[in-house]
Short mmCIF file of C-alpha atoms in Angstrom, two decimals:
data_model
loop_
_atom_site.label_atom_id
_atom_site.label_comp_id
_atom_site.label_asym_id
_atom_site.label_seq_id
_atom_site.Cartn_x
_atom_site.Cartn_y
_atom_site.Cartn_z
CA UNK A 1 109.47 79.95 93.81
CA UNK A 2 106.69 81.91 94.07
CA UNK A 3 104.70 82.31 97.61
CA UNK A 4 100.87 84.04 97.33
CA UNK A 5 99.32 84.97 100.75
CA UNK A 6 96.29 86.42 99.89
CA UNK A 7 94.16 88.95 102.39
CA UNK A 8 96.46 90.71 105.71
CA UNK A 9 99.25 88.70 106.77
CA UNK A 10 101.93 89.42 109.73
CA UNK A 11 105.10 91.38 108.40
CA UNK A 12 103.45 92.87 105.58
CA UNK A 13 103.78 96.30 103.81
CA UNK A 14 100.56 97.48 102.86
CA UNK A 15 101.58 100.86 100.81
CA UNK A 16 105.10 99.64 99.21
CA UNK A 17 105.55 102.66 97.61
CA UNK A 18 106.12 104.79 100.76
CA UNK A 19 108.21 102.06 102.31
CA UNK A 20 110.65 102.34 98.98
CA UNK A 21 110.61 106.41 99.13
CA UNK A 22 112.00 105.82 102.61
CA UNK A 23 114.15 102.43 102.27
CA UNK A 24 115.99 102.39 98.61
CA UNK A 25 119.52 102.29 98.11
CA UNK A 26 121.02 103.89 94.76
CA UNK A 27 122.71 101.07 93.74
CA UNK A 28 119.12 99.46 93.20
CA UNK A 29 118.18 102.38 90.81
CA UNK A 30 121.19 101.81 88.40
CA UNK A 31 120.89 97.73 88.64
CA UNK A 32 120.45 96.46 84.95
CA UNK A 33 117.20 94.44 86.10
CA UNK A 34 115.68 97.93 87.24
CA UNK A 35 116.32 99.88 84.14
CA UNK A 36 114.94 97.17 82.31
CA UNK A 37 111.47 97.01 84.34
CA UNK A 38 111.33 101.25 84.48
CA UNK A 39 111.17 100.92 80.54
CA UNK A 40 109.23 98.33 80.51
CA UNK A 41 106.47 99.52 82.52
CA UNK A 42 107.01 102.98 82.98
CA UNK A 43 108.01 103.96 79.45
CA UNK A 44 111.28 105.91 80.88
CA UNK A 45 114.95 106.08 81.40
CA UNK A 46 116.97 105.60 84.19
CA UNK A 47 119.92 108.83 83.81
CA UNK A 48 121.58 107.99 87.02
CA UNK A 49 120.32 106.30 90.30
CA UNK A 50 118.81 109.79 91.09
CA UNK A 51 117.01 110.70 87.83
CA UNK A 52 114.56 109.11 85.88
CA UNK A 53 113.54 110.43 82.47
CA UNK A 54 109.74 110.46 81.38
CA UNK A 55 108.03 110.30 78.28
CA UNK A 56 104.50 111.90 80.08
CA UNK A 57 106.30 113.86 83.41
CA UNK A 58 109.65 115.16 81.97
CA UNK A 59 113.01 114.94 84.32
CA UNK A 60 111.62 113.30 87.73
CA UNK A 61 113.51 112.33 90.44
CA UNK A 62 113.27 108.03 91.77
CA UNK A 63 110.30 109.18 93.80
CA UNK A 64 108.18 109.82 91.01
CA UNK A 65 108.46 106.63 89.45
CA UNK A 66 105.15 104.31 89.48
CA UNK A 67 104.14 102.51 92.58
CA UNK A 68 104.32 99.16 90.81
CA UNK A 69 108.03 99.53 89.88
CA UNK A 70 108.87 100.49 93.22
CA UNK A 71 107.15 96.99 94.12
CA UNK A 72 109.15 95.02 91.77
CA UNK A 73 112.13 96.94 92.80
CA UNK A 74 111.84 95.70 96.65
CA UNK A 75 110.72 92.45 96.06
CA UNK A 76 114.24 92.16 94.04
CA UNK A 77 116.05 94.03 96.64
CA UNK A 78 115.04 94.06 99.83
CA UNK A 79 116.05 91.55 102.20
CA UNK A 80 114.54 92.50 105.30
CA UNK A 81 112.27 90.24 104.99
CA UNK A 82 109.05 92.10 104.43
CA UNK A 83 106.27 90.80 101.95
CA UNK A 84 104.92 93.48 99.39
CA UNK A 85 101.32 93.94 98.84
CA UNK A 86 101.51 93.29 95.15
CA UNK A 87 97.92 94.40 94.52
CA UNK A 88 100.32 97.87 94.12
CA UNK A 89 101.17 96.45 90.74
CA UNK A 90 99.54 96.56 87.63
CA UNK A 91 98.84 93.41 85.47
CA UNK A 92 102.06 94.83 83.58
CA UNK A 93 103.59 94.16 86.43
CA UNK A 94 102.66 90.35 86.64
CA UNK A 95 105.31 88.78 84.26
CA UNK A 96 108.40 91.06 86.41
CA UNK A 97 106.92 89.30 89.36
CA UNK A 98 107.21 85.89 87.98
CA UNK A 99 110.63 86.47 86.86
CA UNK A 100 111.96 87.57 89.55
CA UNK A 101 110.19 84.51 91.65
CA UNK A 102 112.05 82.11 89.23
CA UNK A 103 115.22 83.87 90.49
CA UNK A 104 114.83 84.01 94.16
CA UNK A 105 111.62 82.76 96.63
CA UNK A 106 109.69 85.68 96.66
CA UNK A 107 106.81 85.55 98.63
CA UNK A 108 104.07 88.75 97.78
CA UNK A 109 100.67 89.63 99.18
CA UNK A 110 97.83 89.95 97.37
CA UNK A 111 94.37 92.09 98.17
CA UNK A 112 92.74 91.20 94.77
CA UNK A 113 93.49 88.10 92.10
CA UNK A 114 96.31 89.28 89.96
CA UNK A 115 96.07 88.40 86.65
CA UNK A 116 98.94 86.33 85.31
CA UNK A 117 97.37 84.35 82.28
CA UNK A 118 99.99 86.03 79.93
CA UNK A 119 102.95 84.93 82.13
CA UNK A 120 104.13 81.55 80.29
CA UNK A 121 104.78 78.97 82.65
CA UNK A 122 103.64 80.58 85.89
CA UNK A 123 102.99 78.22 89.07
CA UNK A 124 102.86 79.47 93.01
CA UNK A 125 102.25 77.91 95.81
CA UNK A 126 99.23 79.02 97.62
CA UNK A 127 99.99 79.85 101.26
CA UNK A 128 96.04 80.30 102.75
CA UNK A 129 95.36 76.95 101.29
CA UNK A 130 99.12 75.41 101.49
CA UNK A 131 98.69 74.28 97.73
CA UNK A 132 100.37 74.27 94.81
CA UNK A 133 98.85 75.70 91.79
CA UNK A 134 100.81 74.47 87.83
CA UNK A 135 98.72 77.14 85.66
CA UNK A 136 96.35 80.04 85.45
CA UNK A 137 93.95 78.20 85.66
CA UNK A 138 94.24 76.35 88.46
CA UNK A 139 95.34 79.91 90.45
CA UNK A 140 92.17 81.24 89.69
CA UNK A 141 90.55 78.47 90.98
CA UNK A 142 92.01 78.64 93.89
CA UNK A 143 91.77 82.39 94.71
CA UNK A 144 87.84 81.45 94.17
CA UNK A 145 87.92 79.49 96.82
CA UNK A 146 89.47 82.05 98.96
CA UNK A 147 87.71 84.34 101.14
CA UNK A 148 90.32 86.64 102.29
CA UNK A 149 91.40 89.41 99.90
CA UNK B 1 74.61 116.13 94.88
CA UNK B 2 72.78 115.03 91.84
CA UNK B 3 73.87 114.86 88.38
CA UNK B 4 77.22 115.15 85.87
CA UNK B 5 80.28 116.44 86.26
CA UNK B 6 83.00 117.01 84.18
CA UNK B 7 86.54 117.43 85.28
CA UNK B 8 89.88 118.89 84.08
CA UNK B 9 92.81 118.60 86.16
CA UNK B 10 96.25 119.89 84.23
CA UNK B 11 99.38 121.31 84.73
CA UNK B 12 102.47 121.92 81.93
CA UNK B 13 102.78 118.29 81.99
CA UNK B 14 100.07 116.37 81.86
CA UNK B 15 96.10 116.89 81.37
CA UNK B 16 93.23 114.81 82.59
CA UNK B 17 89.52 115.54 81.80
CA UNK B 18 87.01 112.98 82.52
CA UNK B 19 83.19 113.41 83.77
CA UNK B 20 82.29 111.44 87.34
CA UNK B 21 78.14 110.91 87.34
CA UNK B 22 77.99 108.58 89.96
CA UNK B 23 78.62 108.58 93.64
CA UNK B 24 81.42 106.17 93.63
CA UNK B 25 84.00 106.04 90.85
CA UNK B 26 86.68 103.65 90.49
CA UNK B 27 89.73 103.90 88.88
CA UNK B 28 92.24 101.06 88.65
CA UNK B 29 94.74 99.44 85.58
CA UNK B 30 98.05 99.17 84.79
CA UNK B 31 100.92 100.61 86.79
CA UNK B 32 102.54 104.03 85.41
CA UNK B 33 99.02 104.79 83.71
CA UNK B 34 98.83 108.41 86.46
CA UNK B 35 96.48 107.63 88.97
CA UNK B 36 98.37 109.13 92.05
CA UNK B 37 99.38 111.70 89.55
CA UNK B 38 95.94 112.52 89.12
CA UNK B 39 95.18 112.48 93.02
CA UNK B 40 98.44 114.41 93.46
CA UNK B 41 97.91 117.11 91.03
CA UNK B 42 93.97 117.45 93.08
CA UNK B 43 95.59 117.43 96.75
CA UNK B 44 98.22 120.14 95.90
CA UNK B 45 95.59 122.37 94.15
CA UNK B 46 93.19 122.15 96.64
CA UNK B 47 95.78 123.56 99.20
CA UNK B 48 97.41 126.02 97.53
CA UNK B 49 94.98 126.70 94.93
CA UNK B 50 96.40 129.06 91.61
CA UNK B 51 99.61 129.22 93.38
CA UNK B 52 100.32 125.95 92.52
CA UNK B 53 100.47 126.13 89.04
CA UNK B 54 98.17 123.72 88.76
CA UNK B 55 94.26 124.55 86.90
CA UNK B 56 91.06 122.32 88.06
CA UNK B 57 88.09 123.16 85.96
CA UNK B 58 84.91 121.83 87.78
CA UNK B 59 81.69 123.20 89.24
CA UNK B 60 82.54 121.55 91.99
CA UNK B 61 85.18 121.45 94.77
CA UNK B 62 87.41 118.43 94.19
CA UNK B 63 89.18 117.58 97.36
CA UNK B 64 91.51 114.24 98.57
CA UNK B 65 90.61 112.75 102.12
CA UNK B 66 93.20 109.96 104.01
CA UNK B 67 94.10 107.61 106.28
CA UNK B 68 94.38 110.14 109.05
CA UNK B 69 92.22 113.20 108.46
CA UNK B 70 89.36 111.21 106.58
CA UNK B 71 86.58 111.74 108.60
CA UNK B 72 87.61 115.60 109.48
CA UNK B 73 87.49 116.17 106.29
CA UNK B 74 84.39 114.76 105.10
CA UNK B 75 82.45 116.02 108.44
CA UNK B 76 82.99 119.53 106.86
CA UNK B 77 82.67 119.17 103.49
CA UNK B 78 79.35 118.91 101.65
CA UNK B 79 78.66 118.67 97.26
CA UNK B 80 82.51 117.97 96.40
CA UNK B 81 84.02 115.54 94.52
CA UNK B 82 86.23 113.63 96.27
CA UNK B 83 89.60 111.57 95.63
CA UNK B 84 91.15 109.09 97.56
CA UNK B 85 94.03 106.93 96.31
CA UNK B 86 95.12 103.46 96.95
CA UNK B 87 97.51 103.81 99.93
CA UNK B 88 94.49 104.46 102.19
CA UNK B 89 93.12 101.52 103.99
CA UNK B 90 90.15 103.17 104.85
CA UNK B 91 88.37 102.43 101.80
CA UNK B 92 88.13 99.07 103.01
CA UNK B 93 86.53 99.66 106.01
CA UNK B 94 82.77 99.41 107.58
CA UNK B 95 82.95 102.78 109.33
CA UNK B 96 84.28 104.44 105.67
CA UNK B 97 80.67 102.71 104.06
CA UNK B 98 78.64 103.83 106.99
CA UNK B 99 80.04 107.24 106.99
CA UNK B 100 80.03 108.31 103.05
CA UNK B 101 76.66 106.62 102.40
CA UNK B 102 75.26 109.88 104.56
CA UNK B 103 77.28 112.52 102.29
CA UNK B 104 76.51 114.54 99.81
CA UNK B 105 79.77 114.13 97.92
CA UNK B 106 80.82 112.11 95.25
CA UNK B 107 84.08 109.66 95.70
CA UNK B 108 86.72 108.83 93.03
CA UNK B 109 88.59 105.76 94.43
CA UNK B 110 91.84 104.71 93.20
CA UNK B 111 91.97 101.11 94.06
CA UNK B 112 92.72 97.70 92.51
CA UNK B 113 90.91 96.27 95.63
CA UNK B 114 87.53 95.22 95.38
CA UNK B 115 85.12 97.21 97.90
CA UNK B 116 82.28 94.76 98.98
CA UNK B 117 81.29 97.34 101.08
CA UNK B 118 80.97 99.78 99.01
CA UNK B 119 77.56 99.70 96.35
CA UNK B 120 79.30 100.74 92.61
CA UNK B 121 77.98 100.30 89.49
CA UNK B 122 80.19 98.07 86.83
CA UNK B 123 80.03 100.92 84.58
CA UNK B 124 81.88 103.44 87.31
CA UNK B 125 85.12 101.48 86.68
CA UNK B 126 87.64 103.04 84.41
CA UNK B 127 91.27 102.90 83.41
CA UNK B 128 93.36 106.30 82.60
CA UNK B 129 94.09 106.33 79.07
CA UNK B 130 96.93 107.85 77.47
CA UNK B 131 95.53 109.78 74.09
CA UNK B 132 99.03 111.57 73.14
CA UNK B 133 99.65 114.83 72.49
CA UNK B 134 97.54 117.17 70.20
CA UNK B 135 97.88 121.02 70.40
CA UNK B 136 100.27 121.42 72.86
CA UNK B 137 103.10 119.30 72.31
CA UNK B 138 104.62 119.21 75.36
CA UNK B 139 101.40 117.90 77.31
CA UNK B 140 100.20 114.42 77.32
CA UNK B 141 96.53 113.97 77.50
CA UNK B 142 94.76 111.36 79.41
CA UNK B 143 90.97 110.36 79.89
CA UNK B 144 88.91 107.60 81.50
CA UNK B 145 88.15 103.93 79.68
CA UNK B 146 85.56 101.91 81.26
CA UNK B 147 87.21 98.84 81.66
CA UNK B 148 83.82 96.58 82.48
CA UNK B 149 81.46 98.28 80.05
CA UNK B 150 79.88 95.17 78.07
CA UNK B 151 80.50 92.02 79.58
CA UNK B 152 77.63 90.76 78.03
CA UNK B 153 79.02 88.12 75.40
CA UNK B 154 76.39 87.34 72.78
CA UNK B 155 75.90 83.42 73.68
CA UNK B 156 73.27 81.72 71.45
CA UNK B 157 72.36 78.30 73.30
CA UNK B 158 70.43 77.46 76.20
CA UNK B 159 72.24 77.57 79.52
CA UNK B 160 72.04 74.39 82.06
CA UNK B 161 72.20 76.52 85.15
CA UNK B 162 71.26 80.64 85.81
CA UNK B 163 72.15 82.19 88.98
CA UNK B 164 70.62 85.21 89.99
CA UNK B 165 72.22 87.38 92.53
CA UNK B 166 69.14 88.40 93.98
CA UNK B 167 66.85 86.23 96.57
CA UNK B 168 63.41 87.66 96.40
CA UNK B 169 61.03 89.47 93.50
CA UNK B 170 63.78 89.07 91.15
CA UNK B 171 64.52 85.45 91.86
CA UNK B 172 61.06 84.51 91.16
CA UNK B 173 60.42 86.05 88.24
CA UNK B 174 63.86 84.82 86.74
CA UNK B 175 62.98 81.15 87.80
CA UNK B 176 59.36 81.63 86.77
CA UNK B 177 60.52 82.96 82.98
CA UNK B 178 63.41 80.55 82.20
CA UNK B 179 62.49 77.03 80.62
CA UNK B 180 61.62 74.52 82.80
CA UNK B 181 64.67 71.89 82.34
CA UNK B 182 67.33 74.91 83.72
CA UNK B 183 68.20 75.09 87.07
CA UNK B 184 67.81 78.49 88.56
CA UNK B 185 69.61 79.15 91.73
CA UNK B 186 69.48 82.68 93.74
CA UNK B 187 72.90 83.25 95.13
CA UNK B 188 71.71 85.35 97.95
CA UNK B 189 73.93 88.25 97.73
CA UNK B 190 76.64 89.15 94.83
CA UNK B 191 79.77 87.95 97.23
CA UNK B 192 78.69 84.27 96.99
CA UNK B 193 78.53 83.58 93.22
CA UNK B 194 82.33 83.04 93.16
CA UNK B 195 81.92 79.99 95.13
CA UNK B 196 79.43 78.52 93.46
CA UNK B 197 80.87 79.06 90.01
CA UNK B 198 84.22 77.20 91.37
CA UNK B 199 82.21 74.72 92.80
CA UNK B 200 80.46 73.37 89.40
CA UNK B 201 82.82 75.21 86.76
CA UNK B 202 81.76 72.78 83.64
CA UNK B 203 78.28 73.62 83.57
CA UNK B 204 77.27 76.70 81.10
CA UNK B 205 75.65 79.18 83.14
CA UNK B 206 73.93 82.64 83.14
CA UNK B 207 75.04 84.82 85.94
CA UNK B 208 72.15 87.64 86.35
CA UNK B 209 72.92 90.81 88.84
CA UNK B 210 72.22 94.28 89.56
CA UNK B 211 75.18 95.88 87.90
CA UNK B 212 74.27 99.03 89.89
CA UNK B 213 75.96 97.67 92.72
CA UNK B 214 78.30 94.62 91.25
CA UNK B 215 81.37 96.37 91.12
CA UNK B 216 82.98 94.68 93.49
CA UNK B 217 82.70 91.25 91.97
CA UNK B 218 83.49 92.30 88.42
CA UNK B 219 87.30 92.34 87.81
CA UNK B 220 87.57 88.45 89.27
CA UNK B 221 83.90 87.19 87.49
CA UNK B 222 85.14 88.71 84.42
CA UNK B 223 88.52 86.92 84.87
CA UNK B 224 86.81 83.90 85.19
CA UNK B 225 84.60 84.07 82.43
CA UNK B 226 87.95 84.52 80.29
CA UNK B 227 89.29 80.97 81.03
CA UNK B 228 85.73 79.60 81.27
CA UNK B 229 83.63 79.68 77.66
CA UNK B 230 80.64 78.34 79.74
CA UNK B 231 80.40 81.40 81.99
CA UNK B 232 77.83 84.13 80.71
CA UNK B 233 76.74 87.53 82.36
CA UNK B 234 73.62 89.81 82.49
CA UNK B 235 73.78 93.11 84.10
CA UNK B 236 71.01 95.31 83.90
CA UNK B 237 71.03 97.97 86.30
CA UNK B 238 68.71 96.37 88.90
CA UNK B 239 65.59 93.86 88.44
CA UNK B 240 63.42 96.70 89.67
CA UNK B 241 65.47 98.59 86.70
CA UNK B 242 63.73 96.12 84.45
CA UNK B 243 60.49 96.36 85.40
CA UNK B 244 60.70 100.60 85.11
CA UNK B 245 62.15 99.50 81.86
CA UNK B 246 59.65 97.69 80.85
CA UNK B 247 56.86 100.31 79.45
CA UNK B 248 54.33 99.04 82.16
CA UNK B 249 54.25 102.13 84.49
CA UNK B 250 53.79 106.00 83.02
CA UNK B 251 56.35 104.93 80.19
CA UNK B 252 57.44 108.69 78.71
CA UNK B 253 58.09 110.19 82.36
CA UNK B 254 60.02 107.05 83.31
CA UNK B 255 61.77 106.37 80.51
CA UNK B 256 62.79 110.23 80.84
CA UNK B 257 64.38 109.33 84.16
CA UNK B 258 65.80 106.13 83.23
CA UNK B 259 67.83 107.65 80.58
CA UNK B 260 69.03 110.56 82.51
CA UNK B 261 69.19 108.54 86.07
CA UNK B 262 72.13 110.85 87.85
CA UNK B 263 69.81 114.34 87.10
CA UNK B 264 67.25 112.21 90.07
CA UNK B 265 69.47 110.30 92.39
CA UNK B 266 70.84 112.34 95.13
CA UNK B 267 73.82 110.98 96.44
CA UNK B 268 72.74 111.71 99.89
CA UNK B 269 69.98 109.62 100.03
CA UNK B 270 70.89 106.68 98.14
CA UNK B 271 73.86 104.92 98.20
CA UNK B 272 73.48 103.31 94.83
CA UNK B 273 71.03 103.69 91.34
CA UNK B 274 69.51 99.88 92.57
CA UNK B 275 68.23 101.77 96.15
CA UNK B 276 66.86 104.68 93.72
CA UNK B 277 65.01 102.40 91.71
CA UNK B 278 63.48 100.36 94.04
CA UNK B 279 61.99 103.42 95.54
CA UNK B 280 61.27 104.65 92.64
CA UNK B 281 59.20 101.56 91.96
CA UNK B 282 57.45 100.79 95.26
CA UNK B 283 56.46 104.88 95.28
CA UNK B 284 55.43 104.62 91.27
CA UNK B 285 53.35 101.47 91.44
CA UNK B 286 51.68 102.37 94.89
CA UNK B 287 47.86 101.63 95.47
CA UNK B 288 47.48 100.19 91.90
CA UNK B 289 47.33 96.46 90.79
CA UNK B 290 51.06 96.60 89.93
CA UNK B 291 51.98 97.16 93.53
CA UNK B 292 55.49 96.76 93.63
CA UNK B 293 57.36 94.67 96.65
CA UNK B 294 61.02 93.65 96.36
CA UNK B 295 60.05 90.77 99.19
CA UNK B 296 58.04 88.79 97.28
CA UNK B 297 57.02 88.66 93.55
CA UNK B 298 53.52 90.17 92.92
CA UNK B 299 52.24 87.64 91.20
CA UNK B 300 50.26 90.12 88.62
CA UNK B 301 53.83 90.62 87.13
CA UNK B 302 53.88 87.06 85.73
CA UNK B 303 50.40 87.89 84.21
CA UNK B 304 50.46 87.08 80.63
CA UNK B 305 50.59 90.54 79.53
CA UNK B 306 52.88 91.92 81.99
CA UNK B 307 55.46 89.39 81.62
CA UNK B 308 55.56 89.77 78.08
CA UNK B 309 56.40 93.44 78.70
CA UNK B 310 58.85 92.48 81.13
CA UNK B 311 60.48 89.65 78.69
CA UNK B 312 61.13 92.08 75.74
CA UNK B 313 63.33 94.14 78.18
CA UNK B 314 66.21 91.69 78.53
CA UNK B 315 65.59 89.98 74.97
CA UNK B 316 68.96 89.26 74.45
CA UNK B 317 69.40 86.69 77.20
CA UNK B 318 65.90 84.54 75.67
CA UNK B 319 67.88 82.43 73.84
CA UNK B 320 70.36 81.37 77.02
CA UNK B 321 66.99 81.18 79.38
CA UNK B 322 65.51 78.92 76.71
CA UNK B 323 62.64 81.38 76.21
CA UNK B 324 61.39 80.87 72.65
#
């Protein structure tokens, strides 16, 4: 299940990409779902948990991989109970973050309306307004209604 | 600061070049597309300069600012080109509006956030672009996309509904121009036509705004208009824009500064192209019968002749205000 609070909310990590520089475990580099979203979104290969190789920035070291995987990477990992600012991600990011909500409740944070139209079957549940939302559609809606970003 | 600027930022790597003629440039898009790389690649050179192995090619400084040495930084520097990116929560902030609207500097903001605060054009937001490789085969080679550049979408048939952003001169004219039997609403500032889009989405309707400062709203309107056929947008620079436009005051001299705006707007003293050319309006039309006021409408401007002039500027909305 997916859980959107949108605008600042208690327990939240702003800048998730300097939480994960500080925070990640090898073992998440070398998962099969993380090698999977670093070629998906960032184009490269994961050699071993600490080196990534890039099409555009040659050898780089887990650091230097893009803020949104980072994202996806704690909101599959972490369990400390954070929630990500997912307005770090990319619209590539949007179907990863689906996925991984149908696998787990993952509740993110969002500072802008993310668009998800191209993520098949996508619902969340609304936390500002405590409602459910079955589409796209009905998201945006929603998030129109919404002040807080 | 006034005017263009173009930009190259490179190392072995990568290479970005990209012109900024604006004070406030947004840059957002996909993840993994090298905006921090971008910001990096700036914040290293500008403190270590050659040694880093890094080359900037601008006639002007280009500097970063952050969360904790922003206003330092910007209290000393003066006609630079300046990059912040998106892990600074500044951006967001009153005191960061109030204190860069007095600057001389231009900003390059890396931010999927939208700024209400902040006055930026629609066409000031770009993605990077990835164009290959060409001479140099190791190097990748990225430049800006405007991601908002023509939202405009070519809709033939008579609107039921137009809302126009602004409340005053603009309003009127708008309401007084459109046929009778559509409702024209003034939303009374560009953060409340979400609302009342969601409010009454099955109605077709013309959104009209100053795209000089509607960057804020863009990303979401746009997103709407997607998944709403019914939604249509016009976004000329500012209504005052229009009436410059328009051929009805000094027309060669104008239309000279209308086509090269950034050479005449110094950042300093406007914070956006709509403050320039209301100014540039009120001073131009000063004294004479076309005596400009953005409080209330003039009425000479709805003078047979005049409007006419005015109409044939934004032509390609007629047939969605019913104008025949």
């Amino acid at each position: 299940m997916l859980r959107i609070v949108f605008g600042d909310t208690q327990n939240a990590i702003y800048h998730p990409p300097t939480y994960f520089d500080n925070t990640y475990l090898d073992e998440w580099i070398t998962d099969p779902r993380t090698i999977e979203m670093v070629k998906d979104v960032d184009q490269s290969e994961v050699i071993s948990a600490r080196a990534i190789d890039s099409p555009f920035l040659g050898s780089i070291s887990v650091k230097e991989l893009s803020g949104g995987v980072k994202t996806l990477i704690l909101m599959l990992f972490d369990d400390s109970g954070k929630i990500f600012n997912a307005s770090a991600c990319g619209d590539n990011c949007a179907k990863w973050i689906v996925q991984i909500a149908s696998e787990k409740d993952l509740t993110i944070n969002l500072h802008h309306i993310m668009d998800f139209s191209t993520c098949n079957g996508f619902s969340a549940y609304i936390v500002n307004t405590g409602r459910y939302v079955g589409s796209f559609i009905e998201y945006l809606d929603e998030a129109f209604r919404i002040e807080e970003r | 600061m006034k005017g263009q600027y173009h930009v190259i930022v490179q190392n072995n790597r990568v290479k970005y070049e990209f012109d900024i003629r604006r004070n406030i440039t947004i840059i957002k898009g996909d993840s993994a597309t090298g905006k921090t790389t971008l910001v990096s690649l700036i914040e290293t050179y500008d403190r270590l300069g050659s040694d880093s192995g890094i080359e900037v090619v601008c006639t002007r400084r280009c500097l970063t600012v952050n969360n904790s040495n922003w206003e330092a930084v910007l209290d000393r520097s003066s006609d630079s080109i300046v990059f912040i990116d998106e892990e600074n929560t500044i951006i967001k902030s009153k005191d960061f509006a109030k204190k860069i609207q007095g600057t001389s500097n231009y900003y390059v903001i890396v931010t999927r956030e939208n700024l209400p605060n902040l006055p930026y054009s629609v066409e000031e937001i770009y993605g990077i672009h990835n164009s290959g490789r060409y001479s140099d085969l190791r190097k990748t080679y990225n430049s800006f996309y405007r991601l908002y550049g023509s939202p405009f979408s070519g809709y033939d048939r008579k609107v039921q509904k137009i809302i126009a952003e602004d409340s005053n001169a603009g309003y009127e004219f708008f309401k007084s121009a459109a046929c009778t039997d559509i409702n024209v609403f003034s939303a009374g500032g560009k953060t409340k036509i979400r609302r009342m889009l969601v409010e009454d989405p099955d109605s077709t309707v013309l959104i009209i705004a100053d795209g000089a400062a509607f960057g804020s709203e863009i990303s979401e309107i746009y997103m709407f208009m997607r998944s709403h056929s019914g939604v249509h947008l016009y976004l000329p620079e500012s209504f005052e824009w229009i009436l410059l436009s328009s051929g009805l005051i000094d027309g060669n001299r104008i239309k000279e500064i209308l086509e090269k705006t950034e050479d005449y707007v110094d950042s300093s003293q406007y914070f956006s192209w709509e403050q320039f050319y209301t100014k540039l309006l009120v001073e131009e039309t000063k004294n004479t019968y076309l005596q400009y006021s953005k409080s209330k409408l003039n009425i000479v401007y709805l003078d047979n002749r005049q409007k006419t002039a005015i109409l044939h500027v934004f032509h390609i909305i007629w047939e969605m205000m019913g104008i025949s």
